Coordinates of C-alpha atoms in Angstrom, one line a residue:
M63 CA -185.5 36.8 9.1
F64 CA -182.8 35.7 11.6
S65 CA -184.0 32.1 11.6
G66 CA -181.2 29.7 12.6
K67 CA -179.2 32.5 14.4
H68 CA -178.6 32.4 18.1
I69 CA -177.8 35.6 20.0
L70 CA -176.5 35.5 23.6
I71 CA -177.1 38.8 25.6
I72 CA -175.0 39.3 28.8
V73 CA -176.0 42.0 31.2
E74 CA -174.5 42.3 34.7
N75 CA -176.0 45.2 36.6
L76 CA -179.7 44.5 36.3
P77 CA -181.9 41.4 36.0
V78 CA -184.1 40.7 33.0
P79 CA -186.9 41.4 32.2
F80 CA -186.5 44.3 34.7
D81 CA -183.9 45.9 32.4
R82 CA -186.4 47.3 30.0
R83 CA -183.9 48.2 27.2
V84 CA -182.4 44.7 27.1
W85 CA -185.8 43.1 27.3
Q86 CA -187.1 45.2 24.4
E87 CA -184.0 44.3 22.3
A88 CA -184.3 40.6 23.1
N89 CA -188.0 40.5 22.2
T90 CA -187.4 42.4 18.9
L91 CA -184.7 39.9 17.9
M92 CA -186.8 36.9 18.9
E93 CA -189.8 38.2 17.0
N94 CA -187.7 38.4 14.0
G95 CA -186.7 34.7 14.1
A96 CA -183.6 34.7 16.2
K97 CA -183.1 32.4 19.2
V98 CA -182.2 34.6 22.2
S99 CA -180.6 33.6 25.5
I100 CA -179.8 36.0 28.3
I101 CA -177.4 35.8 31.2
C102 CA -178.1 38.3 34.1
P103 CA -177.9 38.5 37.9
K104 CA -180.4 37.5 40.4
M105 CA -182.0 40.4 42.3
K106 CA -185.1 41.0 44.4
G107 CA -188.2 39.8 42.5
Y108 CA -186.0 37.9 39.9
T109 CA -184.5 34.9 41.8
K110 CA -185.1 31.9 39.4
S111 CA -181.9 30.5 38.1
Y112 CA -183.6 29.6 34.8
E113 CA -186.9 30.5 33.2
V114 CA -188.3 31.0 29.7
I115 CA -190.4 34.0 29.1
N116 CA -191.8 34.8 25.6
G117 CA -189.6 32.0 24.2
I118 CA -186.4 33.7 25.5
E119 CA -184.2 31.6 27.8
I120 CA -183.0 33.6 30.8
Y121 CA -180.1 32.2 33.0
R122 CA -179.6 34.1 36.3
H123 CA -176.6 33.9 38.6
S124 CA -176.0 34.9 42.2
L125 CA -174.4 38.3 42.8
P126 CA -174.3 38.4 46.6
L127 CA -172.6 41.8 47.0
E128 CA -173.7 45.4 46.5
A129 CA -170.3 46.7 45.8
K130 CA -168.8 49.6 47.6
G131 CA -165.2 50.7 47.2
A132 CA -162.5 49.2 45.0
S133 CA -162.3 45.8 46.7
G134 CA -166.1 45.4 46.7
Y135 CA -166.3 46.1 42.9
L136 CA -163.3 43.8 42.3
L137 CA -165.0 40.9 44.1
E138 CA -168.4 41.6 42.5
Y139 CA -167.1 41.8 39.0
S140 CA -164.9 38.6 39.5
I141 CA -167.9 36.6 40.6
A142 CA -170.0 37.9 37.7
L143 CA -167.3 37.1 35.2
F144 CA -167.0 33.6 36.6
W145 CA -170.8 33.0 36.2
E146 CA -171.0 34.7 32.8
F147 CA -168.2 32.5 31.5
F148 CA -169.6 29.3 33.0
L149 CA -173.1 29.9 31.8
S150 CA -171.9 31.0 28.4
L151 CA -170.1 27.6 28.0
K152 CA -173.2 25.8 29.2
I153 CA -175.4 27.6 26.6
F154 CA -172.8 27.2 23.8
F155 CA -172.7 23.5 24.3
K156 CA -176.5 23.3 24.4
K157 CA -176.9 25.4 21.2
R158 CA -174.1 27.3 19.6
F159 CA -174.6 31.0 19.5
H160 CA -173.3 33.3 16.7
V161 CA -173.2 36.7 18.6
I162 CA -172.6 37.8 22.1
Q163 CA -174.1 41.1 22.9
G164 CA -172.5 42.5 26.0
C165 CA -174.3 45.2 27.9
N166 CA -172.2 47.4 30.2
P167 CA -171.5 48.3 33.0
P168 CA -168.9 47.2 33.6
D169 CA -166.6 47.2 30.5
L170 CA -165.3 43.7 31.3
I171 CA -167.7 41.4 29.4
F172 CA -165.2 41.5 26.5
I173 CA -163.1 39.0 28.6
V174 CA -165.9 36.4 28.1
A175 CA -166.4 37.3 24.4
L176 CA -162.6 37.0 23.7
F177 CA -162.7 33.2 24.3
F178 CA -165.7 32.6 22.0
K179 CA -164.2 34.8 19.2
I180 CA -161.9 31.8 18.6
F181 CA -165.0 29.9 17.5
G182 CA -166.1 32.6 15.1
V183 CA -168.6 34.2 17.5
K184 CA -169.0 38.0 17.0
Y185 CA -169.0 40.5 19.8
V186 CA -171.5 43.4 19.9
F187 CA -170.9 46.0 22.6
D188 CA -174.2 47.5 23.7
H189 CA -172.9 50.7 25.3
H190 CA -175.3 51.7 28.2
D191 CA -172.9 53.7 30.4
I192 CA -169.8 55.7 29.9
N193 CA -167.9 54.4 32.9
P194 CA -164.9 56.7 33.1
E195 CA -167.4 59.7 33.4
L196 CA -169.5 57.7 35.8
Y197 CA -166.4 57.2 38.0
I198 CA -165.8 61.0 38.1
A199 CA -169.5 61.6 38.8
K200 CA -169.3 59.3 41.9
Y201 CA -165.9 60.1 43.3
N202 CA -165.1 63.6 41.8
K203 CA -161.5 62.6 40.9
K204 CA -159.4 60.9 38.3
G205 CA -156.3 58.8 39.0
F206 CA -155.5 55.1 38.7
F207 CA -159.0 53.7 38.6
Y208 CA -160.1 56.3 36.0
K209 CA -157.2 55.3 33.8
F210 CA -158.1 51.7 34.3
L211 CA -161.7 52.3 33.2
L212 CA -160.4 54.1 30.1
L213 CA -158.3 51.0 29.4
T214 CA -161.1 48.5 29.8
E215 CA -163.4 50.7 27.7
R216 CA -160.7 50.8 25.0
L217 CA -160.2 47.0 25.1
T218 CA -164.0 46.5 25.0
F219 CA -164.2 48.5 21.7
A220 CA -161.0 46.7 20.4
T221 CA -162.7 43.4 21.0
A222 CA -166.1 44.4 19.5
N223 CA -167.0 43.7 15.9
Y224 CA -169.8 46.2 16.2
S225 CA -171.2 48.6 18.8
I226 CA -174.6 49.9 19.7
A227 CA -174.8 53.5 21.1
T228 CA -177.7 54.8 23.0
N229 CA -177.4 58.3 21.5
E230 CA -175.1 60.4 19.3
S231 CA -172.8 61.4 22.2
Y232 CA -172.1 57.8 22.9
K233 CA -171.5 57.1 19.2
E234 CA -169.0 59.9 19.1
I235 CA -167.2 58.4 22.1
A236 CA -167.1 55.0 20.3
I237 CA -165.5 56.5 17.3
R238 CA -163.2 59.0 19.0
R239 CA -162.1 57.2 22.1
G240 CA -162.9 53.6 21.1
K241 CA -161.4 54.0 17.6
M242 CA -164.5 52.2 16.1
P243 CA -165.1 52.7 12.4
K244 CA -168.3 54.8 12.2
E245 CA -170.0 52.3 9.9
K246 CA -169.7 49.7 12.7
V247 CA -171.6 51.9 15.2
Q248 CA -175.4 52.2 15.3
V249 CA -177.4 54.5 17.5
V250 CA -180.4 52.6 19.0
R251 CA -182.2 54.8 21.6
S252 CA -184.1 53.3 24.5
G253 CA -187.4 54.4 23.0
P254 CA -190.4 53.4 25.2
K255 CA -192.9 50.8 24.1
L256 CA -196.3 52.6 24.0
D257 CA -198.3 49.4 24.7
R258 CA -196.6 49.5 28.2
L259 CA -197.2 53.2 28.9
K260 CA -200.9 53.6 28.5
L261 CA -202.5 57.0 29.0
G262 CA -205.1 57.1 31.8
S263 CA -206.8 59.3 34.3
G264 CA -204.6 58.2 37.2
N265 CA -205.8 58.0 40.8
E266 CA -206.3 60.9 43.2
K267 CA -205.2 58.8 46.2
Y268 CA -201.6 59.5 45.3
K269 CA -202.1 63.2 45.8
K270 CA -202.9 62.6 49.5
G271 CA -205.6 65.3 49.5
R272 CA -203.4 68.0 47.8
T273 CA -204.1 69.8 44.6
F274 CA -201.0 68.7 42.6
L275 CA -198.7 65.8 42.3
A276 CA -195.1 65.9 41.0
G277 CA -193.6 62.5 40.0
Y278 CA -190.1 61.0 39.7
V279 CA -189.2 57.6 38.5
G280 CA -185.7 56.1 38.2
V281 CA -182.7 54.9 40.0
I282 CA -181.9 56.5 43.4
G283 CA -178.1 56.7 43.5
E284 CA -175.4 59.3 44.0
Q285 CA -175.5 60.9 40.5
E286 CA -179.3 61.0 40.2
G287 CA -179.6 64.2 42.2
L288 CA -182.4 63.2 44.6
D289 CA -180.7 65.3 47.3
L290 CA -181.1 68.3 45.0
L291 CA -184.7 67.4 44.5
L292 CA -185.4 67.3 48.2
E293 CA -183.8 70.7 48.6
S294 CA -186.2 72.0 45.8
I295 CA -189.1 70.4 47.6
K296 CA -188.1 72.0 50.8
F297 CA -188.1 75.4 49.0
I298 CA -191.6 74.7 47.5
T299 CA -193.1 73.7 50.8
S300 CA -191.8 76.9 52.4
V301 CA -193.9 78.8 49.8
R302 CA -197.0 76.6 49.4
N303 CA -198.5 73.3 50.7
D304 CA -200.6 72.1 47.8
V305 CA -198.1 69.8 46.1
Q306 CA -197.4 66.2 46.9
F307 CA -194.3 64.4 45.6
A308 CA -194.1 60.7 44.5
I309 CA -190.7 59.1 44.1
I310 CA -190.7 55.7 42.4
G311 CA -187.5 53.5 42.2
G312 CA -184.9 51.8 44.2
G313 CA -181.1 52.1 44.4
T314 CA -178.1 52.3 46.7
D315 CA -179.0 55.7 48.1
L316 CA -182.8 55.0 48.7
E317 CA -182.5 54.7 52.5
K318 CA -180.1 57.6 52.7
I319 CA -182.6 59.8 50.8
K320 CA -185.5 58.6 52.9
Q321 CA -183.5 59.6 56.1
Q322 CA -182.7 63.0 54.5
A323 CA -186.4 63.6 53.8
T324 CA -187.3 62.8 57.4
Q325 CA -184.5 65.1 58.7
M326 CA -185.9 67.8 56.5
N327 CA -189.4 67.3 57.8
L328 CA -190.7 66.4 54.4
G329 CA -192.4 63.2 55.4
D330 CA -195.9 64.6 54.8
Y331 CA -195.0 65.8 51.3
V332 CA -192.9 63.0 49.9
D333 CA -193.9 59.4 49.3
F334 CA -191.3 56.7 48.5
Y335 CA -192.9 53.8 46.5
G336 CA -189.6 51.9 45.8
R337 CA -189.5 49.6 42.8
V338 CA -193.1 48.9 41.7
D339 CA -194.7 47.0 38.8
D340 CA -195.4 48.8 35.5
E341 CA -199.1 49.1 36.2
T342 CA -198.5 51.0 39.5
M343 CA -195.8 53.1 38.0
V344 CA -198.0 54.2 35.1
D345 CA -200.9 54.8 37.4
I346 CA -198.8 57.2 39.6
L347 CA -197.3 59.0 36.6
N348 CA -200.7 59.4 35.0
T349 CA -201.8 61.2 38.1
A350 CA -198.8 63.5 38.1
D351 CA -199.2 67.1 36.9
V352 CA -195.5 67.5 36.4
C353 CA -192.6 65.1 36.2
V354 CA -189.0 65.8 37.3
N355 CA -185.5 64.7 36.3
P356 CA -183.1 66.1 38.9
D357 CA -180.0 64.4 37.5
R358 CA -176.9 66.1 38.9
P359 CA -175.1 68.1 36.2
T360 CA -172.0 65.9 35.5
E361 CA -170.3 65.0 32.3
M362 CA -171.8 61.5 32.7
N363 CA -175.4 62.8 32.8
N364 CA -174.7 65.5 30.3
L365 CA -173.9 62.9 27.6
S366 CA -176.4 60.2 28.6
T367 CA -180.0 59.7 27.6
M368 CA -182.3 58.9 30.6
N369 CA -185.2 56.4 30.1
K370 CA -187.4 58.4 32.5
I371 CA -187.4 61.4 30.1
M372 CA -188.9 59.2 27.3
E373 CA -191.4 57.6 29.7
Y374 CA -192.6 61.0 31.0
M375 CA -193.1 62.2 27.4
A376 CA -195.0 59.0 26.5
L377 CA -197.5 59.8 29.2
K378 CA -197.9 63.4 28.2
K379 CA -196.1 64.9 31.2
P380 CA -194.3 68.3 31.1
I381 CA -190.9 68.0 32.6
V382 CA -188.5 70.0 34.7
Q383 CA -184.8 69.1 34.6
F384 CA -181.4 70.7 34.8
D385 CA -179.9 71.9 31.5
L386 CA -178.0 69.0 30.2
K387 CA -177.0 68.2 26.5
E388 CA -178.8 64.9 25.9
G389 CA -181.7 65.7 28.2
R390 CA -182.4 68.8 26.1
L391 CA -182.0 66.9 22.8
S392 CA -184.5 64.3 23.9
A393 CA -187.2 66.5 25.4
L394 CA -186.8 69.8 23.5
E395 CA -190.0 71.8 24.2
A396 CA -191.5 69.1 26.5
S397 CA -189.3 70.4 29.3
L398 CA -188.2 73.5 31.2
Y399 CA -184.5 73.6 32.0
A400 CA -183.3 75.0 35.3
D401 CA -179.9 76.6 35.8
N402 CA -177.5 73.7 36.8
T403 CA -177.6 72.8 40.5
S404 CA -179.9 75.8 41.3
I405 CA -182.5 74.3 43.6
E406 CA -184.4 77.5 43.7
D407 CA -184.7 77.8 39.9
F408 CA -185.7 74.1 39.8
A409 CA -188.4 74.7 42.3
N410 CA -189.6 77.9 40.7
K411 CA -190.0 76.1 37.4
I412 CA -192.1 73.4 39.0
M413 CA -194.3 75.9 40.6
W414 CA -194.6 77.9 37.4
L415 CA -195.8 74.9 35.5
L416 CA -198.3 73.9 38.2
D417 CA -199.8 77.4 37.9
N418 CA -199.9 77.4 34.1
P419 CA -202.2 74.4 33.0
E420 CA -202.3 75.5 29.4
E421 CA -198.5 75.4 29.1
R422 CA -198.5 72.0 30.9
K423 CA -200.8 70.7 28.3
R424 CA -198.9 72.2 25.4
M425 CA -195.6 70.7 26.6
G426 CA -197.2 67.3 27.3
D427 CA -198.7 67.1 23.9
F428 CA -195.4 68.1 22.2
G429 CA -193.5 65.4 24.1
Y430 CA -196.1 62.7 23.4
N431 CA -196.2 63.5 19.7
R432 CA -192.4 63.5 19.6
V433 CA -192.3 60.0 21.1
V434 CA -195.2 58.7 19.0
N435 CA -193.7 60.0 15.7
E436 CA -189.9 59.8 16.3
L437 CA -188.6 58.1 19.4
S438 CA -190.8 55.2 20.4
W439 CA -189.5 51.6 20.2
N440 CA -191.5 51.1 17.0
F441 CA -188.8 53.3 15.3
E442 CA -185.8 52.3 17.3
S443 CA -186.5 48.5 16.9
Q444 CA -186.2 48.9 13.1
K445 CA -182.7 50.3 13.6
L446 CA -181.8 47.3 15.7
I447 CA -183.2 44.9 13.1
N448 CA -181.2 46.6 10.2
F449 CA -178.1 46.6 12.4
Y450 CA -178.3 42.8 12.9
K451 CA -179.1 42.3 9.2
N452 CA -175.7 43.9 8.5
I453 CA -174.0 41.6 11.1
F454 CA -175.5 38.5 9.5
K455 CA -175.0 40.0 6.0
L456 CA -178.7 39.4 5.2

């Protein structure tokens, strides 16, 4: 279908294939005849400068800093842009590409794309994060840097020939704030691949001898609300001692959250597994009776679709989360929705589900059927294919 077409995907904040959305997109394009190259950073477990996986060429560059503060981000992004431009030139001279698909954050990859547009290369903006809202979520203020992020977002959309949105809220931002024509914006959700998320019986060892297991998977950062989850766990353990908690994932706040758990005397109830392979993650979540999404109620989280919600649903897990717009639109009846920032309500909803197995099964079945029949990558990948057909006028 896309034979003879070469697509370069640039992603800065995560390595590939660890970035599941990007990896699914890349494989779908490759399976439909396109040549796909990817530029991404080196991170733990993904340190090869070059490798080919599934026929996809992956070029990784060093990113020695974990940015904190304005100067840290400026240095990180400058280093990333240098390598992205250098590697793009290397790839272009090796085999000319027709499209650059830039995956934010940050909203600076358009700088690389601008140069190649001179040679007729089209720029597709794959909109993963709304950075102005992310800035507010992290720093609880506006000001110069907020306005700067609005500017870079606007320049990104102005450079883009087409845009991919992860949900309808992001599409609305592309049209309203980015001034993109609506026919140039396509929603492609991060639907899970069901062959990766196999249903199973789990393993009782993760319960550590307790009756129930509650699971979390995702990034551990400031806006993910793990501190709120720990407060809810503290409330639960003051009432009962039959629930174990499994937290899967890494991030800038992992050590901070571990220390907080220790200070709250929750060490016996909470296990931190860090980043694990898919097999281990699925085994833990298959063991879980309930899964949680404690994302802090912010405008960023309100408008964003979280991959963990889809993964929980694909494994038939009932969910407890705060009442946020896109979280509710994704899960519908597969989740209970706690009053925003109320740790007591969040904890009570977890305990209610644990004490009501029939409702857990009903919610789990609802979520699973919704993923299988509406939201899995089988459906979303076709949207990506049709989107690229339009780009290549096929």
